Coordinates of C-alpha atoms and ligand atoms in Angstrom, one line a residue:
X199 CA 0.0 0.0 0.0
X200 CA 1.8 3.3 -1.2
X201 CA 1.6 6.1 1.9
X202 CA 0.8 9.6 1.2
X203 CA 2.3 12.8 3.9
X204 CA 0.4 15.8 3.1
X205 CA 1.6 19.2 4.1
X206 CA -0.3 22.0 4.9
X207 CA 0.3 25.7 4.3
X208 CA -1.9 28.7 5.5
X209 CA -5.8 28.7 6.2
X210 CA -8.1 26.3 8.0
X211 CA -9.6 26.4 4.2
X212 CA -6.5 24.3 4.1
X213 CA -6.3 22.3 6.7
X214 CA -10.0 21.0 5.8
X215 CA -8.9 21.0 2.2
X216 CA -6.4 18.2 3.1
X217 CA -8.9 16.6 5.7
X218 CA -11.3 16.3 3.0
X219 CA -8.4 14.8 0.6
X220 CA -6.7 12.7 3.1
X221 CA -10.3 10.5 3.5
X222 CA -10.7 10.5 -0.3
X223 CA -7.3 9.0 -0.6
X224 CA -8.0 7.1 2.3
X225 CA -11.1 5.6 0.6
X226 CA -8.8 4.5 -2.5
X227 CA -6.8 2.6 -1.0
X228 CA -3.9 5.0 0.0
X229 CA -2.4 4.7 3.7
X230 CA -1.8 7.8 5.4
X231 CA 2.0 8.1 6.5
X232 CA 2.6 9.8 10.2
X233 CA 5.7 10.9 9.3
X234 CA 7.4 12.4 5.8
X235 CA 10.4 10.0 6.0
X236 CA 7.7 7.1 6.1
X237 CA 5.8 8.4 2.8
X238 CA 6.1 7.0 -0.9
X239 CA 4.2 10.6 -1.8
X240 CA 4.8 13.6 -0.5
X241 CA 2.0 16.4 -1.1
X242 CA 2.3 19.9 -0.2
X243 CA -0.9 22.1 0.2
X244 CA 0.1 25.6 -0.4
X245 CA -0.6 29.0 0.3
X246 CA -0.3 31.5 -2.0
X247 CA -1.9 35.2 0.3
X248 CA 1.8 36.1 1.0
X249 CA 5.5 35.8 -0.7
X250 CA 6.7 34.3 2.8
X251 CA 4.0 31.4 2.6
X252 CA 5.2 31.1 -1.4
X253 CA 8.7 30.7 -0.7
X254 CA 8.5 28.5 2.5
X255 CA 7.0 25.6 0.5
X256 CA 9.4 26.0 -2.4
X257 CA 11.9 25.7 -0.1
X258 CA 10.5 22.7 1.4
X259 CA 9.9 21.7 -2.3
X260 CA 14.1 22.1 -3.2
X261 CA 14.7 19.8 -0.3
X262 CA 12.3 17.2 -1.1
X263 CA 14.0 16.8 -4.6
X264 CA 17.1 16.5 -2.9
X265 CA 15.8 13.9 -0.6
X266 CA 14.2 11.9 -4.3
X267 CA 17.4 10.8 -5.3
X268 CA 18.4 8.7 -2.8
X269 CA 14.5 7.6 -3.3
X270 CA 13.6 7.6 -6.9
X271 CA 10.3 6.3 -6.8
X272 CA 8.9 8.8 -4.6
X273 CA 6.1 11.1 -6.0
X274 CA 6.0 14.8 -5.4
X275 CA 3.2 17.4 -5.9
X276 CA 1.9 20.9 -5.5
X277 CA -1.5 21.2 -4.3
X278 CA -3.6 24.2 -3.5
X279 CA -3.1 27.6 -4.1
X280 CA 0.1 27.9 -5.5
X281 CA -0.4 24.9 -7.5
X282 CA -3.6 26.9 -8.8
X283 CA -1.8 30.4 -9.5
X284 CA 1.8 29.3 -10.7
X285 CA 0.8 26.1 -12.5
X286 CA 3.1 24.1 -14.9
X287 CA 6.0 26.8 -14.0
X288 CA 6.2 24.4 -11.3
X289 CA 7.2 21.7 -12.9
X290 CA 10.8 23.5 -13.6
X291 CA 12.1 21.1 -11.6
X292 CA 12.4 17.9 -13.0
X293 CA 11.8 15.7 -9.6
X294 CA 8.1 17.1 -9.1
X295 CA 5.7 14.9 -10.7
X296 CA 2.0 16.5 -9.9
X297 CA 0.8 19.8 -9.6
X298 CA -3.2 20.1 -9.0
X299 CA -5.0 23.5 -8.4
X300 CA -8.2 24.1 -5.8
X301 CA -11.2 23.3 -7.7
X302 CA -9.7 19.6 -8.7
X303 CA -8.6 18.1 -5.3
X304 CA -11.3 15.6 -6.3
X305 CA -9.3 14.1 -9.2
X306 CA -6.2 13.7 -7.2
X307 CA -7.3 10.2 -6.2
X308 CA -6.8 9.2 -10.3
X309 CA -4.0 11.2 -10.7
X310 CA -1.7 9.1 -8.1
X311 CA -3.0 6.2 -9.5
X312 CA -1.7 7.3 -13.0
X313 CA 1.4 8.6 -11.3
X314 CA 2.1 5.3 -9.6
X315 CA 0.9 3.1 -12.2
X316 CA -2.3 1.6 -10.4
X317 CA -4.4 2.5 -12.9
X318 CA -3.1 0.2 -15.1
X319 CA -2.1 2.8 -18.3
X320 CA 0.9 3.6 -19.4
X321 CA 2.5 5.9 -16.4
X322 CA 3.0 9.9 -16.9
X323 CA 6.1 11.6 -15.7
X324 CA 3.9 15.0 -14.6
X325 CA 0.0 16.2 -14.3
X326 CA -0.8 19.2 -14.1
X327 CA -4.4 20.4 -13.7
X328 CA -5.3 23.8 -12.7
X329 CA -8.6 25.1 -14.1
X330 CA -9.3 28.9 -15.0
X331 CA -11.6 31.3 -12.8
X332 CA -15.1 30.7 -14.9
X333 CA -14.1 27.1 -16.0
X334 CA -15.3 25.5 -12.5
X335 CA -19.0 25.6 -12.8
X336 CA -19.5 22.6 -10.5
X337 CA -21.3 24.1 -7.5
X338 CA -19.2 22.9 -4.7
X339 CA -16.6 20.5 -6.5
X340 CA -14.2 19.9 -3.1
X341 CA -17.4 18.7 -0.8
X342 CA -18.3 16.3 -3.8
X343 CA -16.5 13.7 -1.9
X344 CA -19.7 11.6 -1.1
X345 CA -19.8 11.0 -5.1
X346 CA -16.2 10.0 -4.5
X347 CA -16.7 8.1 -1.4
X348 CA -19.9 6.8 -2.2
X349 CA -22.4 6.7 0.9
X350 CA -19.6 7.4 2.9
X351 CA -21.0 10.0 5.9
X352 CA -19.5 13.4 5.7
X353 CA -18.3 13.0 9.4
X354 CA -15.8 10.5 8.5
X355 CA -13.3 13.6 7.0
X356 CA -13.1 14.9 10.4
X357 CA -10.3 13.5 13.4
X358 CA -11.9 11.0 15.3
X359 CA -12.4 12.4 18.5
X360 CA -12.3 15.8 18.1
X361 CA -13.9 18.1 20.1
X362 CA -13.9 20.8 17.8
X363 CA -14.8 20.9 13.9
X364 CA -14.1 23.2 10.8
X365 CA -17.4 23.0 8.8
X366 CA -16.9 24.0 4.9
X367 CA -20.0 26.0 3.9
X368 CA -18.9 28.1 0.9
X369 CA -15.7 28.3 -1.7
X370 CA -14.4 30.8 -3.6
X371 CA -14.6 34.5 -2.9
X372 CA -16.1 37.7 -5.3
X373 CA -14.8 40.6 -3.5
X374 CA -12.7 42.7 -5.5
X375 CA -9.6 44.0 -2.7
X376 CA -6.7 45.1 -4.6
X377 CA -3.9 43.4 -2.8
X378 CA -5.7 39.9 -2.5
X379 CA -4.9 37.1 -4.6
X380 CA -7.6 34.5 -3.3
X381 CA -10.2 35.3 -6.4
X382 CA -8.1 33.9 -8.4
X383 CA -6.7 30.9 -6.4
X384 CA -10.0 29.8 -5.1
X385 CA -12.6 31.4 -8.0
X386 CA -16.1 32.2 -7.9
X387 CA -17.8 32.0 -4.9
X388 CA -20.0 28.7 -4.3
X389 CA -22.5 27.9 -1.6
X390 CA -23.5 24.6 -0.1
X391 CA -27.0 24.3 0.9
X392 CA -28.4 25.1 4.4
X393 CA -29.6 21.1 5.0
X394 CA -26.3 19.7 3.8
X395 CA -24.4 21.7 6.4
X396 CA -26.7 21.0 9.2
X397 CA -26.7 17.7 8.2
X398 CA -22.9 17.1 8.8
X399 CA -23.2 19.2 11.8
X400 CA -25.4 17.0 12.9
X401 CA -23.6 13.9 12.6
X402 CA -20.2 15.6 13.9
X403 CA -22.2 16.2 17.3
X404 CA -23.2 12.2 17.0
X405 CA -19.7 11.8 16.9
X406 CA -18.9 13.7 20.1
X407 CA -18.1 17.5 18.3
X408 CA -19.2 20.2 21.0
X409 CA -18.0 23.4 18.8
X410 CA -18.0 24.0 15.0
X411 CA -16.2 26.9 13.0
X412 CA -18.4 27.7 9.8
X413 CA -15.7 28.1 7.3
X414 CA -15.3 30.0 4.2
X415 CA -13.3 32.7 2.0
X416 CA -16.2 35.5 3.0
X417 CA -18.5 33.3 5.4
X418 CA -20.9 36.5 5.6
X419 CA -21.4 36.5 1.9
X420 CA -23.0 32.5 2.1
X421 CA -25.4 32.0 -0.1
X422 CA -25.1 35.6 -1.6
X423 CA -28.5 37.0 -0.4
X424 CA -28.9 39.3 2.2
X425 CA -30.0 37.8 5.7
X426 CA -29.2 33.9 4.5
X427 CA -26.1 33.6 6.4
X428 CA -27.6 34.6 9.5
X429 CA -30.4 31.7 8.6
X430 CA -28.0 29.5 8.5
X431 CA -26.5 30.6 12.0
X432 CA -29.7 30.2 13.3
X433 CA -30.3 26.9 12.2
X434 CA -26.6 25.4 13.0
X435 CA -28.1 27.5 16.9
X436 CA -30.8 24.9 16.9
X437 CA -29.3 21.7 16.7
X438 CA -29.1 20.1 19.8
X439 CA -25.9 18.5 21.8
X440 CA -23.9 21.3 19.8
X441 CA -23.0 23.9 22.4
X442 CA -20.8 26.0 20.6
X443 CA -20.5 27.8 17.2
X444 CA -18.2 30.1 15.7
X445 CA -17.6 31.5 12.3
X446 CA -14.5 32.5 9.5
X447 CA -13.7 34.7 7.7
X448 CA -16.0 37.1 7.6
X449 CA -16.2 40.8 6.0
X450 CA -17.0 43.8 8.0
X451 CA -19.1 44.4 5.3
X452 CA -21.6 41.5 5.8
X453 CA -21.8 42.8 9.7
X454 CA -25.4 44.4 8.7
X455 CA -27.8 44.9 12.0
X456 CA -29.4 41.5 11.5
X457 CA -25.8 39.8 11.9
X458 CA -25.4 41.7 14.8
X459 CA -28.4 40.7 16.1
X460 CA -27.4 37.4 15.9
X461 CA -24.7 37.9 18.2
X462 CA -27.4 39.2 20.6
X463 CA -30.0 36.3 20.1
X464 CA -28.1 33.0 19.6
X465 CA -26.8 31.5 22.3
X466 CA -24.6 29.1 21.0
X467 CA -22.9 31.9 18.9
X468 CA -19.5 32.9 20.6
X469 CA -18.8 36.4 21.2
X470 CA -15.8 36.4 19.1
X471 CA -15.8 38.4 15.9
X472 CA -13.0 38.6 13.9
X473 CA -13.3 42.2 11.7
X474 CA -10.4 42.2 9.4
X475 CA -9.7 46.0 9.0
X476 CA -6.9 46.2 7.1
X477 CA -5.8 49.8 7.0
X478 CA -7.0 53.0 9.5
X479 CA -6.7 55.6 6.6
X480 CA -9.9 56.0 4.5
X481 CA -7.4 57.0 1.4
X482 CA -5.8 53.5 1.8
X483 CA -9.5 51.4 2.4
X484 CA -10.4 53.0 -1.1
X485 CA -7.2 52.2 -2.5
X486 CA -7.6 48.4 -1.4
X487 CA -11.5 48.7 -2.5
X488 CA -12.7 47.4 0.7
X489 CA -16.0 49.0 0.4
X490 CA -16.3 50.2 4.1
X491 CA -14.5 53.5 5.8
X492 CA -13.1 53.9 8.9
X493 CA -16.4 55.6 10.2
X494 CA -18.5 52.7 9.4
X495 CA -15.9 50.0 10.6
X496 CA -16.5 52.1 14.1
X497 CA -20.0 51.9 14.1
X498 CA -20.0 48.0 13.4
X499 CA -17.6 47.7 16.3
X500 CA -20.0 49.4 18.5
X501 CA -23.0 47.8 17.9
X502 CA -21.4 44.7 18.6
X503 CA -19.9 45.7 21.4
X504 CA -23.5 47.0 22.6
X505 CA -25.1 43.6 21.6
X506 CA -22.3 41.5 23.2
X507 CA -20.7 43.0 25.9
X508 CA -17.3 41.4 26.4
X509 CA -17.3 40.3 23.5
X510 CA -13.9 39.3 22.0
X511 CA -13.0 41.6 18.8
X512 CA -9.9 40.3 16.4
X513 CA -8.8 42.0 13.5
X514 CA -6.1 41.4 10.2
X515 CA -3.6 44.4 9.2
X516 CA -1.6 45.3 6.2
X517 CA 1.1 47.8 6.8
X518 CA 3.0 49.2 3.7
X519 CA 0.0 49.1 1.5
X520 CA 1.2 51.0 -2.1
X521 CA 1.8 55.1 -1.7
X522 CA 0.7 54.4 2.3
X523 CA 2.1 57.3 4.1
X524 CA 3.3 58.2 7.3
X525 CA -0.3 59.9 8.3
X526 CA -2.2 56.5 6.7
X527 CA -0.1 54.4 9.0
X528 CA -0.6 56.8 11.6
X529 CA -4.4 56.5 11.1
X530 CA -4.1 52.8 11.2
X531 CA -2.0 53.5 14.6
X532 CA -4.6 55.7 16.2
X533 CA -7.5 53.1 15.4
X534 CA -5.8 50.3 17.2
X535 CA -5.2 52.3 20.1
X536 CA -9.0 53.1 19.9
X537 CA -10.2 49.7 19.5
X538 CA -8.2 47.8 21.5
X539 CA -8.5 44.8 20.0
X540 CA -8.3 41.6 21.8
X541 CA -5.7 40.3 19.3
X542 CA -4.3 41.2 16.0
X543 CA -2.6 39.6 13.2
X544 CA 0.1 42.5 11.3
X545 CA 1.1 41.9 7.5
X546 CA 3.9 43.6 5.9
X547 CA 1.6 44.2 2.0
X548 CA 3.3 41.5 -0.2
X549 CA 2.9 42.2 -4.0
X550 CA 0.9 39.2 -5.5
X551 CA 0.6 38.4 -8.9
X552 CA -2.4 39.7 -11.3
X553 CA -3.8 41.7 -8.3
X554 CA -4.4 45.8 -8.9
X555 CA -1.6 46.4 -6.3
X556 CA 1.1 45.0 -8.0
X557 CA 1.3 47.4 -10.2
X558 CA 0.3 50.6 -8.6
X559 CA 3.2 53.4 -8.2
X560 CA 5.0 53.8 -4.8
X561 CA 5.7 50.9 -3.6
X562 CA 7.2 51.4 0.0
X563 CA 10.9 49.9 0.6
X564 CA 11.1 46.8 2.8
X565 CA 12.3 48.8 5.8
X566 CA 9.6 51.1 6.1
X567 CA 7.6 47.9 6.0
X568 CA 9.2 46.6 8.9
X569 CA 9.4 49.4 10.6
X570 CA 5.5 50.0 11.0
X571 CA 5.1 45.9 10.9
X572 CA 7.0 46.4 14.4
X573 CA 4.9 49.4 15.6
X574 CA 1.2 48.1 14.4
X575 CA 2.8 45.0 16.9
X576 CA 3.8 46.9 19.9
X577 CA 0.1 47.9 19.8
X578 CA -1.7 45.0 18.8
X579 CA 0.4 42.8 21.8
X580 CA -0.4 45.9 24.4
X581 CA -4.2 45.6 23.9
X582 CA -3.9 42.1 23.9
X583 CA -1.9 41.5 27.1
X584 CA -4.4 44.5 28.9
X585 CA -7.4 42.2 27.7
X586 CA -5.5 39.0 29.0
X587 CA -4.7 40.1 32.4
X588 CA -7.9 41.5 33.5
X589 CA -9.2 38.5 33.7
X590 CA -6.6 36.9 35.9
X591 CA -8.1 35.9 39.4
X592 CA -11.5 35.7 37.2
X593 CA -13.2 32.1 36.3
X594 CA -13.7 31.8 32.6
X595 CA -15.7 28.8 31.1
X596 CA -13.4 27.0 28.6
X597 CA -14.4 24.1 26.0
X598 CA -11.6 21.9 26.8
X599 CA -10.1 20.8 23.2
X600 CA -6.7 18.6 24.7
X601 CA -3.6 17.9 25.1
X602 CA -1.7 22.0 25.3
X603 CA 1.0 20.7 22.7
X604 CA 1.6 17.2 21.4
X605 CA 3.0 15.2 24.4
X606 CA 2.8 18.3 27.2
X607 CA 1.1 17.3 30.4
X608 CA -1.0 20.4 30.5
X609 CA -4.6 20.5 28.9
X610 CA -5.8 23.4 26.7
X611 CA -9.5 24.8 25.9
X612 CA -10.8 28.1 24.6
X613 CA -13.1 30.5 26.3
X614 CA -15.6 31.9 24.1
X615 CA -14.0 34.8 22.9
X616 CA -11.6 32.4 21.8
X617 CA -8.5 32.8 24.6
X618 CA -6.3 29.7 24.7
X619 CA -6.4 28.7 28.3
X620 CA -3.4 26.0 29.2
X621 CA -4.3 24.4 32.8
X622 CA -3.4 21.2 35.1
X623 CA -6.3 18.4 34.0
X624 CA -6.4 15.4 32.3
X625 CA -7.6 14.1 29.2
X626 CA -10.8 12.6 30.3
X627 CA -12.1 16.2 30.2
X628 CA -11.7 16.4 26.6
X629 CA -14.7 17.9 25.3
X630 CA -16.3 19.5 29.0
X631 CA -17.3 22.8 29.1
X632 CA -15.1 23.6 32.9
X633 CA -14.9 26.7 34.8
X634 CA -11.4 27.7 35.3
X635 CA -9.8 30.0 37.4
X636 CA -6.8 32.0 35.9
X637 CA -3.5 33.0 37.3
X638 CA -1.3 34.3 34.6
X639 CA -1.5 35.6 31.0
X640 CA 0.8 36.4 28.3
X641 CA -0.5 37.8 24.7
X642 CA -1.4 34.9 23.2
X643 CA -3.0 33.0 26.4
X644 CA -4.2 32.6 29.7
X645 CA -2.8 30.1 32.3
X646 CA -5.2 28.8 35.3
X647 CA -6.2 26.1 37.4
X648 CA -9.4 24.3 37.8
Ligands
SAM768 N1 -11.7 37.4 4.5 C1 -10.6 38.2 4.7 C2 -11.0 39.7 4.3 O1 -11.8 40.3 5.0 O2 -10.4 40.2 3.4 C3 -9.4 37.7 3.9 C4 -8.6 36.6 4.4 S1 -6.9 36.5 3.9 C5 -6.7 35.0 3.4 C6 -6.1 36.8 5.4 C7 -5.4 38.1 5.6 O3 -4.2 38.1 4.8 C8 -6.2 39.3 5.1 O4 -7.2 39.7 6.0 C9 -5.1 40.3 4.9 O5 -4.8 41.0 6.1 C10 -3.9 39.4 4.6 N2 -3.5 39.6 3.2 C11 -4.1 39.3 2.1 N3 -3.5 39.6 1.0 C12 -2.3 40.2 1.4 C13 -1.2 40.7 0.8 N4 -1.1 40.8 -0.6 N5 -0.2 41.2 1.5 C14 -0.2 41.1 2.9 N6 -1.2 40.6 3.5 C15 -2.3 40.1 2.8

């Protein structure tokens, strides 16, 4: 039986991505290697958002190929993201032998058959298949994996065991930001219908899920008519034995009142939101066609905040956006300090392919970058740790997910507004909802007892 390793770049679109792969190659009659050195085909599922996420699997790529020729028959391919927006360039180097873009995942099952001569016709050296935005008019090709797995229950894609869940309900995205590259990686946007999702939601709480994380490019633009999102919250909110749900990514723009609402009237909704906002300055949010100003992001933050109190407010950041200058970053500065968001995540802008950015004048040097990548930070991991340590000597009720760290004695859980809380338990509280008392906090989490 040939093993496959797959590794996973980027998103939890990812991550699910090579979930929902691993069981279709599962189901043909692939093992599923632990460890790379163990594998007869090594997969990578890239990420193509920023150069860094580019060049880290290349990298890995070069040493693979290295690796092959002490092991000739090993297979090698690109999946994802990359695979989709660099296609047969790839294949420059001789040793990789598949490349495969997002919208044909579903296929990869015959490919590695061709590639390792299962399927009984002569074998190919290379395959490359990466369809055009446009050319992918299946609805909702990845999630197709029942036609592929034939009655096989959508719950089998998931880790045994799990507590928590990632939940695919839409692909593909139709915004129109400058700097982003996903519309073309992932292509139009596709929704999955309201019964199906339930459905799998349904049997993941069978299985013992407590939490699931509705996932997709632009979750709040599901089904692409106004209010239907926030139908399907509601109905994921009444299935019973779930206790939790969360959702991303999200736009601020789909954060209309009845969204907000939501947050006030479902009670299985966490009070988490993450709001990416991406620049401060109104000049820049224009520039990046993000269809919202700085005003409006305010007002969305407020409402929340008025719906949910306490509720936990996360937010993306690109510093060094084309022509940004000092008073744009400064603007992005002063709304951080405003907000005080509960956590941030700071990206230096990274020019991407076929996107309007590229090739707008003034592109800022890499030290300028840096230098306001460091200050966005200092403010981002201020708010944070003020957040984290007013709730020390507080009890916080956490989900408990596992094991801190693969091996660590400590358990982890989140609390709803999605702090990572490491305390002394055991793993027969995997999956209880505990009160926990905390003692300590850093940026990134809190530390308590129960
Ligand atoms: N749904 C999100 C939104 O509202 O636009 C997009 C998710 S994107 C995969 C994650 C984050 O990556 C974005 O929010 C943005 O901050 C960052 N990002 C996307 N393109 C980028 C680029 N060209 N350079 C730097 N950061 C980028």
């Amino acid at each position: 039986m040939k093993k496959v390793f797959i590794k996973t770049y980027g998103c939890q679109m990812n991550v699910r991505d090579s979930e929902a792969v691993t069981a279709l190659l599962r189901k043909r009659g692939y093992g599923i290697a632990v460890r790379e050195t163990d594998a007869d085909i090594i997969l990578l599922n890239t990420c193509s958002v920023r150069d860094l996420a580019e060049q880290k699997a290349i990298g890995k790529m070069t040493g693979l190929a290295h690796a092959k020729k002490r092991k000739p028959g090993l297979i090698l391919g690109y999946m994802g993201c990359m695979a989709q927006s660099r296609g047969a360039e790839l294949l420059k180097t001789p040793a990789i032998n598949l490349v495969v873009g997002t919208q044909k995942f579903h296929h990869l099952p015959d490919y590695l058959d061709q590639l390792t001569g299962r399927a009984g016709c002569p074998q190919p050296a290379a395959v490359v298949e990466t369809p055009r935005r446009g050319e992918d008019t299946a609805p909702y090709q990845i999630l197709d994996i029942k036609d592929e797995a034939g009655s096989e229950s959508a719950v089998k894609h998931h880790e045994p065991g799990a507590v928590t869940a990632y939940v695919s309900i839409m692909q593909g995205c139709d915004m129109h930001c400058t700097f982003c590259i996903v519309p073309a990686t992932r292509g139009a946007e596709r929704s999955r219908p309201i019964l199906e999702i339930v459905d799998e939601i349904r049997q993941l709480v069978d299985n013992g899920v407590k939490e699931v994380t509705l996932l997709g490019q632009i979750v709040t633009s599901y089904g692409r008519k106004k209010s239907e999102f926030v139908k399907l919250l509601t109905a994921v909110n009444a299935i019973t034995g779930l206790e939790r749900v969360r959702f991303t990514a999200p736009h601020p723009q789909g954060f209309g009142d009845d969204l907000v609402a939501a947050y006030r009237d479902l009670e299985k909704l966490c009070e988490h939101a993450h709001l990416p906002v991406q620049s401060g300055s109104d000049r820049i949010l224009k520039a990046m066609r993000r269809g919202y100003n700085r005003e409006k992001y305010l007002k969305i933050i407020e409402k929340l905040r008025a719906a949910r109190p306490g509720i936990g407010i996360t937010t993306d950041i690109i510093v060094g956006f084309p022509s940004e200058t000092d008073e744009d970053f400064e603007a992005t500065a002063s709304l951080l300090r405003e907000v005080q968001f509960d956590q941030g995540y700071v990206f230096k802008y990274s020019k991407r392919r076929d996107t309007p950015a590229a090739t707008m004048p003034d592109q800022l040097p890499e030290p300028v970058k840096e230098d306001r990548n460091q200050a966005a930070l200092a403010i981002v991991n201020a708010a944070a740790l003020c957040h984290n340590t007013k709730l020390i000597g507080q009890t916080v009720e956490i989900l408990v997910e596992g094991r801190s760290a693969k091996g660590a004695k400590r358990m982890m859980g989140r609390t709803r507004t999605n702090k990572i809380v490491v305390f002394d338990g055991n793993e027969r509280q995997a999956g209880q909802l505990l009160p926990v008392r905390i003692e300590r906090a850093t940026t990134v989490a809190l530390y308590g007892n129960k």
